[in-house]
Short mmCIF file of C-alpha atoms in Angstrom, two decimals:
data_model
loop_
_atom_site.label_atom_id
_atom_site.label_comp_id
_atom_site.label_asym_id
_atom_site.label_seq_id
_atom_site.Cartn_x
_atom_site.Cartn_y
_atom_site.Cartn_z
CA UNK A 1 -43.98 -31.82 10.90
CA UNK A 2 -41.65 -30.46 8.23
CA UNK A 3 -43.08 -32.90 5.72
CA UNK A 4 -46.61 -31.77 6.61
CA UNK A 5 -45.77 -28.12 6.08
CA UNK A 6 -44.08 -28.93 2.77
CA UNK A 7 -47.24 -30.64 1.57
CA UNK A 8 -49.39 -27.69 2.71
CA UNK A 9 -46.99 -25.31 0.96
CA UNK A 10 -47.34 -27.12 -2.38
CA UNK A 11 -51.12 -27.36 -2.08
CA UNK A 12 -51.49 -23.66 -1.31
CA UNK A 13 -49.09 -22.68 -4.06
CA UNK A 14 -51.04 -24.66 -6.69
CA UNK A 15 -54.39 -23.33 -5.54
CA UNK A 16 -53.32 -19.65 -5.03
CA UNK A 17 -50.47 -19.22 -7.47
CA UNK A 18 -50.75 -15.45 -7.89
CA UNK A 19 -51.06 -14.72 -4.18
CA UNK A 20 -48.21 -17.09 -3.28
CA UNK A 21 -45.95 -15.79 -6.05
CA UNK A 22 -46.37 -12.17 -4.96
CA UNK A 23 -45.65 -13.11 -1.36
CA UNK A 24 -42.60 -15.17 -2.22
CA UNK A 25 -41.22 -12.61 -4.68
CA UNK A 26 -41.65 -9.71 -2.26
CA UNK A 27 -40.02 -11.53 0.64
CA UNK A 28 -37.20 -12.93 -1.49
CA UNK A 29 -36.31 -9.60 -3.10
CA UNK A 30 -36.38 -7.79 0.24
CA UNK A 31 -34.26 -10.42 2.00
CA UNK A 32 -31.65 -10.58 -0.78
CA UNK A 33 -31.45 -6.79 -1.09
CA UNK A 34 -31.15 -6.31 2.64
CA UNK A 35 -28.48 -9.01 2.89
CA UNK A 36 -26.39 -7.44 0.11
CA UNK A 37 -26.65 -4.01 1.71
CA UNK A 38 -25.71 -5.48 5.09
CA UNK A 39 -22.60 -7.16 3.64
CA UNK A 40 -21.48 -3.95 1.95
CA UNK A 41 -22.14 -1.72 4.97
CA UNK A 42 -20.47 -4.12 7.41
CA UNK A 43 -17.43 -4.23 5.11
CA UNK A 44 -17.21 -0.43 5.00
CA UNK A 45 -17.40 -0.13 8.79
CA UNK A 46 -14.83 -2.91 9.31
CA UNK A 47 -11.92 -0.98 7.79
CA UNK A 48 -8.65 -1.26 9.78
CA UNK A 49 -10.27 -2.88 12.82
CA UNK A 50 -8.11 -5.97 12.32
CA UNK A 51 -5.01 -4.21 13.69
CA UNK A 52 -4.09 -5.35 17.17
CA UNK A 53 -4.06 -1.87 18.74
CA UNK A 54 -6.47 -0.20 16.31
CA UNK A 55 -8.30 1.64 19.10
CA UNK A 56 -5.09 3.44 20.12
CA UNK A 57 -3.65 4.25 16.69
CA UNK A 58 -4.20 7.70 15.22
CA UNK A 59 -3.07 9.43 12.07
CA UNK A 60 -1.72 12.94 12.56
CA UNK A 61 -3.45 15.36 10.19
CA UNK A 62 -2.76 19.02 9.71
CA UNK A 63 -4.54 21.99 8.18
CA UNK A 64 -4.39 21.97 4.39
CA UNK A 65 -1.71 24.64 4.08
CA UNK A 66 -1.57 24.51 0.26
CA UNK A 67 -5.05 25.91 -0.37
CA UNK A 68 -6.28 29.46 0.02
CA UNK A 69 -9.24 29.57 2.39
CA UNK A 70 -9.30 25.77 2.65
CA UNK A 71 -9.28 24.74 6.31
CA UNK A 72 -10.00 21.06 5.71
CA UNK A 73 -7.64 18.48 7.16
CA UNK A 74 -4.68 17.10 5.22
CA UNK A 75 -3.45 13.56 5.86
CA UNK A 76 0.13 14.35 4.78
CA UNK A 77 2.77 15.84 7.05
CA UNK A 78 6.45 16.69 6.96
CA UNK A 79 9.19 14.71 8.76
CA UNK A 80 9.45 17.46 11.39
CA UNK A 81 6.00 16.61 12.73
CA UNK A 82 7.05 13.15 13.90
CA UNK A 83 10.11 14.57 15.68
CA UNK A 84 7.99 17.20 17.42
CA UNK A 85 5.47 14.61 18.61
CA UNK A 86 8.20 12.45 20.12
CA UNK A 87 9.59 15.45 21.96
CA UNK A 88 6.33 17.01 23.19
CA UNK A 89 3.99 14.08 23.86
CA UNK A 90 5.24 11.52 26.41
CA UNK A 91 1.97 9.60 26.04
CA UNK A 92 2.97 8.67 22.48
CA UNK A 93 4.53 5.24 22.84
CA UNK A 94 5.17 4.65 19.13
CA UNK A 95 5.51 6.78 15.98
CA UNK A 96 5.64 5.47 12.43
CA UNK A 97 5.77 7.26 9.08
CA UNK A 98 4.84 6.13 5.57
CA UNK A 99 6.29 7.60 2.37
CA UNK A 100 4.87 7.14 -1.15
CA UNK A 101 7.72 6.94 -3.69
CA UNK A 102 5.31 6.27 -6.55
CA UNK A 103 5.41 3.55 -9.21
CA UNK A 104 8.58 1.48 -9.39
CA UNK A 105 9.95 -1.17 -11.75
CA UNK A 106 11.18 -4.39 -10.12
CA UNK A 107 13.34 -6.80 -12.15
CA UNK A 108 14.61 -10.24 -11.17
CA UNK A 109 16.85 -12.63 -13.09
CA UNK A 110 16.05 -16.22 -12.17
CA UNK A 111 18.30 -19.28 -12.23
CA UNK A 112 17.54 -19.92 -15.92
CA UNK A 113 18.61 -16.43 -16.87
CA UNK A 114 15.07 -15.22 -17.55
CA UNK A 115 14.39 -11.61 -16.60
CA UNK A 116 11.06 -11.00 -14.89
CA UNK A 117 10.04 -7.33 -14.76
CA UNK A 118 6.84 -5.81 -13.44
CA UNK A 119 5.78 -2.26 -12.76
CA UNK A 120 4.49 -2.12 -9.21
CA UNK A 121 1.97 0.62 -8.46
CA UNK A 122 1.19 0.02 -4.79
CA UNK A 123 4.60 0.63 -3.23
CA UNK A 124 5.27 2.30 0.13
CA UNK A 125 8.41 3.26 1.99
CA UNK A 126 8.14 2.55 5.72
CA UNK A 127 10.30 2.90 8.82
CA UNK A 128 11.35 0.18 11.26
CA UNK A 129 8.28 0.78 13.47
CA UNK A 130 5.83 -0.15 10.73
CA UNK A 131 5.30 -3.76 11.79
CA UNK A 132 5.13 -2.75 15.44
CA UNK A 133 2.39 -0.23 14.67
CA UNK A 134 0.29 -2.24 12.22
CA UNK A 135 -0.78 -5.87 12.15
CA UNK A 136 0.38 -7.20 8.79
CA UNK A 137 1.55 -10.76 9.56
CA UNK A 138 4.91 -11.81 8.14
CA UNK A 139 5.22 -15.20 6.49
CA UNK A 140 9.00 -14.87 6.18
CA UNK A 141 11.30 -12.47 8.03
CA UNK A 142 11.52 -10.79 11.43
CA UNK A 143 9.23 -7.77 12.08
CA UNK A 144 11.92 -5.82 13.94
CA UNK A 145 14.53 -6.00 11.19
CA UNK A 146 12.96 -6.53 7.77
CA UNK A 147 12.98 -2.82 6.82
CA UNK A 148 15.70 -1.53 9.14
CA UNK A 149 18.58 -1.45 6.68
CA UNK A 150 18.83 0.59 3.49
CA UNK A 151 18.04 -1.14 0.19
CA UNK A 152 15.84 -3.79 1.76
CA UNK A 153 12.26 -4.59 0.85
CA UNK A 154 9.29 -6.70 1.82
CA UNK A 155 6.81 -8.17 -0.65
CA UNK A 156 3.32 -9.50 -0.25
CA UNK A 157 2.80 -13.19 -0.87
CA UNK A 158 1.10 -12.51 -4.20
CA UNK A 159 3.89 -10.22 -5.41
CA UNK A 160 6.64 -12.63 -4.33
CA UNK A 161 4.99 -15.45 -6.24
CA UNK A 162 5.16 -13.44 -9.48
CA UNK A 163 8.94 -13.23 -9.23
CA UNK A 164 10.03 -16.31 -7.29
CA UNK A 165 7.22 -18.84 -7.64
CA UNK A 166 6.78 -20.97 -4.55
CA UNK A 167 10.39 -20.64 -3.32
CA UNK A 168 11.39 -18.60 -0.28
CA UNK A 169 12.48 -15.18 -1.62
CA UNK A 170 14.30 -14.01 1.53
CA UNK A 171 17.87 -13.13 0.61
CA UNK A 172 17.16 -12.79 -3.11
CA UNK A 173 18.36 -9.65 -4.91
CA UNK A 174 16.22 -7.62 -7.29
CA UNK A 175 16.78 -4.45 -9.32
CA UNK A 176 14.52 -1.54 -8.41
CA UNK A 177 14.08 1.40 -10.77
CA UNK A 178 12.60 4.59 -9.30
CA UNK A 179 12.43 7.30 -11.93
CA UNK A 180 15.85 7.28 -13.59
CA UNK A 181 17.64 5.77 -10.61
CA UNK A 182 18.29 2.02 -10.44
CA UNK A 183 19.48 0.19 -7.32
CA UNK A 184 19.79 -3.35 -6.00
CA UNK A 185 17.46 -4.31 -3.15
CA UNK A 186 17.46 -7.41 -0.96
CA UNK A 187 14.16 -9.12 -0.21
CA UNK A 188 14.09 -9.53 3.56
CA UNK A 189 10.50 -10.57 4.19
CA UNK A 190 7.13 -11.64 2.84
CA UNK A 191 3.79 -10.61 4.32
CA UNK A 192 0.32 -11.92 3.83
CA UNK A 193 -1.67 -10.08 1.17
CA UNK A 194 -3.23 -6.90 2.53
CA UNK A 195 -6.89 -7.34 3.53
CA UNK A 196 -9.57 -5.73 1.38
CA UNK A 197 -10.71 -3.67 4.36
CA UNK A 198 -7.34 -2.00 4.89
CA UNK A 199 -6.68 1.68 4.21
CA UNK A 200 -2.96 0.89 3.91
CA UNK A 201 -2.59 -1.21 0.78
CA UNK A 202 0.70 -2.29 -0.74
CA UNK A 203 2.35 -4.88 -2.95
CA UNK A 204 5.87 -4.02 -1.81
CA UNK A 205 7.42 -2.14 1.11
CA UNK A 206 10.77 -0.39 0.81
CA UNK A 207 12.87 0.64 3.79
CA UNK A 208 12.61 4.35 4.58
CA UNK A 209 16.39 4.50 5.03
CA UNK A 210 16.68 3.85 1.29
CA UNK A 211 15.51 7.43 0.68
CA UNK A 212 18.17 9.89 1.92
CA UNK A 213 15.89 12.82 1.08
CA UNK A 214 13.57 11.89 3.95
CA UNK A 215 16.47 12.14 6.37
CA UNK A 216 17.71 15.40 4.83
CA UNK A 217 14.27 16.96 5.27
CA UNK A 218 13.98 15.93 8.95
CA UNK A 219 13.40 19.58 9.94
CA UNK A 220 10.69 20.36 7.37
CA UNK A 221 7.00 20.87 8.03
CA UNK A 222 6.22 21.82 4.41
CA UNK A 223 7.77 18.81 2.65
CA UNK A 224 4.47 17.01 3.18
CA UNK A 225 5.41 13.64 1.70
CA UNK A 226 4.65 11.43 4.69
CA UNK A 227 1.70 10.05 6.57
CA UNK A 228 2.48 10.04 10.29
CA UNK A 229 0.86 7.65 12.77
CA UNK A 230 1.07 7.51 16.54
CA UNK A 231 0.05 4.92 19.09
CA UNK A 232 -1.04 6.39 22.39
CA UNK A 233 -0.55 4.74 25.75
CA UNK A 234 -3.41 2.81 27.29
CA UNK A 235 -5.92 4.78 29.39
CA UNK A 236 -4.57 8.00 27.91
CA UNK A 237 -6.82 11.08 28.00
CA UNK A 238 -7.33 11.91 24.33
CA UNK A 239 -8.71 15.38 25.02
CA UNK A 240 -5.58 16.31 26.97
CA UNK A 241 -3.39 15.12 24.11
CA UNK A 242 -5.39 17.14 21.60
CA UNK A 243 -4.95 20.25 23.73
CA UNK A 244 -1.18 19.73 23.70
CA UNK A 245 -1.25 19.50 19.91
CA UNK A 246 -2.42 23.11 19.66
CA UNK A 247 0.91 24.49 20.85
CA UNK A 248 3.20 22.24 18.82
CA UNK A 249 2.99 24.09 15.44
CA UNK A 250 3.79 27.43 17.07
CA UNK A 251 6.83 25.97 18.79
CA UNK A 252 8.23 23.68 16.07
CA UNK A 253 6.94 24.95 12.71
CA UNK A 254 8.56 28.34 13.25
CA UNK A 255 11.95 27.14 11.94
CA UNK A 256 10.38 25.89 8.72
CA UNK A 257 8.41 29.08 8.20
CA UNK A 258 11.47 31.28 8.65
CA UNK A 259 13.55 29.06 6.40
CA UNK A 260 11.05 28.49 3.59
CA UNK A 261 8.42 31.22 3.81
CA UNK A 262 10.52 33.97 5.42
CA UNK A 263 7.76 34.65 7.93
CA UNK A 264 7.01 33.92 11.56
CA UNK A 265 4.20 31.78 12.89
CA UNK A 266 2.40 34.81 14.34
CA UNK A 267 2.60 36.66 11.01
CA UNK A 268 1.29 33.58 9.24
CA UNK A 269 -1.70 33.37 11.60
CA UNK A 270 -2.37 37.11 11.38
CA UNK A 271 -2.68 36.77 7.61
CA UNK A 272 -5.86 34.76 8.22
CA UNK A 273 -4.38 31.31 7.70
CA UNK A 274 -4.32 28.35 10.08
CA UNK A 275 -1.77 25.68 10.91
CA UNK A 276 -3.14 23.09 13.31
CA UNK A 277 -2.59 19.42 14.07
CA UNK A 278 -5.34 16.84 14.53
CA UNK A 279 -5.58 13.22 15.62
CA UNK A 280 -7.77 11.05 13.41
CA UNK A 281 -8.55 7.50 14.60
CA UNK A 282 -7.18 4.86 12.25
CA UNK A 283 -10.58 3.17 12.06
CA UNK A 284 -12.27 6.36 10.80
CA UNK A 285 -9.85 7.17 7.98
CA UNK A 286 -11.90 5.26 5.40
CA UNK A 287 -15.19 6.84 6.51
CA UNK A 288 -14.29 10.24 8.00
CA UNK A 289 -16.84 12.52 9.61
CA UNK A 290 -15.40 15.55 7.83
CA UNK A 291 -13.39 16.28 4.69
CA UNK A 292 -9.85 14.89 4.85
CA UNK A 293 -7.39 14.76 1.95
CA UNK A 294 -5.80 11.31 2.09
CA UNK A 295 -2.46 10.37 0.60
CA UNK A 296 -2.72 6.59 0.18
CA UNK A 297 -6.26 6.23 -1.20
CA UNK A 298 -9.49 8.16 -1.45
CA UNK A 299 -11.89 7.82 1.48
CA UNK A 300 -15.34 6.28 1.28
CA UNK A 301 -18.53 8.29 1.59
CA UNK A 302 -20.27 7.85 4.93
CA UNK A 303 -23.38 9.60 3.60
CA UNK A 304 -23.82 6.87 0.98
CA UNK A 305 -23.35 4.18 3.64
CA UNK A 306 -26.00 5.71 5.91
CA UNK A 307 -28.30 6.11 2.89
CA UNK A 308 -27.97 2.41 2.15
CA UNK A 309 -28.80 1.59 5.77
CA UNK A 310 -31.93 3.72 5.46
CA UNK A 311 -32.80 2.02 2.17
CA UNK A 312 -32.46 -1.42 3.79
CA UNK A 313 -34.79 -0.42 6.64
CA UNK A 314 -37.30 0.96 4.12
CA UNK A 315 -37.19 -2.25 2.07
CA UNK A 316 -37.82 -4.41 5.14
CA UNK A 317 -40.73 -2.21 6.28
CA UNK A 318 -42.22 -2.20 2.80
CA UNK A 319 -41.94 -5.97 2.61
CA UNK A 320 -43.63 -6.36 6.00
CA UNK A 321 -46.46 -4.02 5.01
CA UNK A 322 -46.94 -5.92 1.77
CA UNK A 323 -47.04 -9.23 3.61
CA UNK A 324 -49.53 -7.89 6.19
CA UNK A 325 -51.80 -6.50 3.46
CA UNK A 326 -51.84 -9.76 1.55
CA UNK A 327 -52.40 -11.76 4.73
CA UNK A 328 -55.25 -9.43 5.75
CA UNK A 329 -56.87 -10.09 2.38
CA UNK A 330 -57.11 -13.73 3.43
CA UNK A 331 -58.67 -12.85 6.79
CA UNK A 332 -62.13 -14.27 6.03
CA UNK A 333 -60.76 -17.61 4.91
CA UNK A 334 -58.48 -17.86 7.93
CA UNK A 335 -61.43 -17.24 10.30
CA UNK A 336 -63.24 -20.20 8.78
CA UNK A 337 -60.12 -22.32 9.00
CA UNK A 338 -59.56 -21.43 12.65
CA UNK A 339 -63.19 -22.21 13.44
CA UNK A 340 -62.94 -25.69 11.91
CA UNK A 341 -59.75 -26.38 13.84
CA UNK A 342 -61.37 -25.28 17.10
CA UNK A 343 -64.35 -27.57 16.42
CA UNK A 344 -61.93 -30.44 15.85
CA UNK A 345 -60.49 -29.80 19.30
CA UNK A 346 -57.23 -27.95 18.71
CA UNK A 347 -56.17 -25.81 21.68
CA UNK A 348 -55.44 -22.09 21.63
CA UNK A 349 -51.68 -22.56 22.13
CA UNK A 350 -51.53 -25.21 19.42
CA UNK A 351 -53.45 -22.95 17.05
CA UNK A 352 -51.02 -20.08 17.68
CA UNK A 353 -48.02 -22.35 17.19
CA UNK A 354 -49.52 -23.75 14.03
CA UNK A 355 -49.86 -20.31 12.44
CA UNK A 356 -46.44 -19.23 13.67
CA UNK A 357 -44.64 -22.25 12.25
CA UNK A 358 -46.59 -22.12 9.02
CA UNK A 359 -45.61 -18.52 8.43
CA UNK A 360 -41.99 -19.22 9.44
CA UNK A 361 -41.61 -22.09 7.02
CA UNK A 362 -43.74 -21.01 4.11
CA UNK A 363 -44.59 -17.29 4.45
CA UNK A 364 -47.82 -18.38 2.82
CA UNK A 365 -51.39 -19.10 3.94
CA UNK A 366 -52.49 -22.20 5.81
CA UNK A 367 -54.85 -24.71 4.21
CA UNK A 368 -58.54 -23.97 4.00
CA UNK A 369 -61.30 -25.82 5.87
CA UNK A 370 -61.62 -28.18 2.91
CA UNK A 371 -58.16 -29.58 3.72
CA UNK A 372 -58.80 -30.14 7.44
#
């Protein structure tokens, strides 16, 4: 049967080149365009869904306190926020913070005495809960201990290969330069390269305990240098948790306000400003429903994604209309063809199947009565 349809396809194409070319071109362009849009859109919506507990992980946002009249959400928080959440929300089973120290220079002297130095741009400082919170598989090292001690670091597989080749880098010492300060770090683990659909991207992870300033600022709500994440308990009522968040700034940000701003929380609110906390699902950080200022990378644009979905639907409809119009133009010839087939004894079901299969395989017209 396939051979028969292939022969009919070639005959029709030779006899009706223009008609067949328009049909093929229209269907091909629409299918390719729709497929490309589908791949892009599915990629955008897949961000951070690979984490094991992605449905229970939330980033803690706060009101953008650094802008006048700007009540959009801010993805950065101070160290004091994490402490307050642990104290006030028993449903929070895990808290993890991420710090961005900026670009660093990593140098390694190999066995031959050669010095390998690279400036690493995607570097994060993380606490010991990082690998419990997020699913970034380790190739070498233990998740519970790789970033527990000061002056320890984890590299991605790609980064480790630049310095150490194919050898196991665990236990190797490197020099890390941050600004004007240079220290020795021990490589304690290697992770798989971060997926392309991950909001959290890194080439190297430094232990948070390597930055004493984070510990010194434990009380601060205005040293907004961290992104704070929480994992809620299963079957937790999210609305109840969000209601509890409303009272936390009043209770815990007061110390910071008195110490830094010389004002009380009530005076701050009376001045027309806001200071609120929000929970943003991890899987919506890349495509947020409202404006959020991220710290690690800029968000995508959900309006563009929905526009592309609409464009794909329009392309498919346009292609179908074009195909129907061209097929209708061949209506007279198809009536004659169907009549000949009926005279030759073909049944109604067979006739329907014949047209269906012909369209499925060729998207072109069936042979005329001269070919029957």
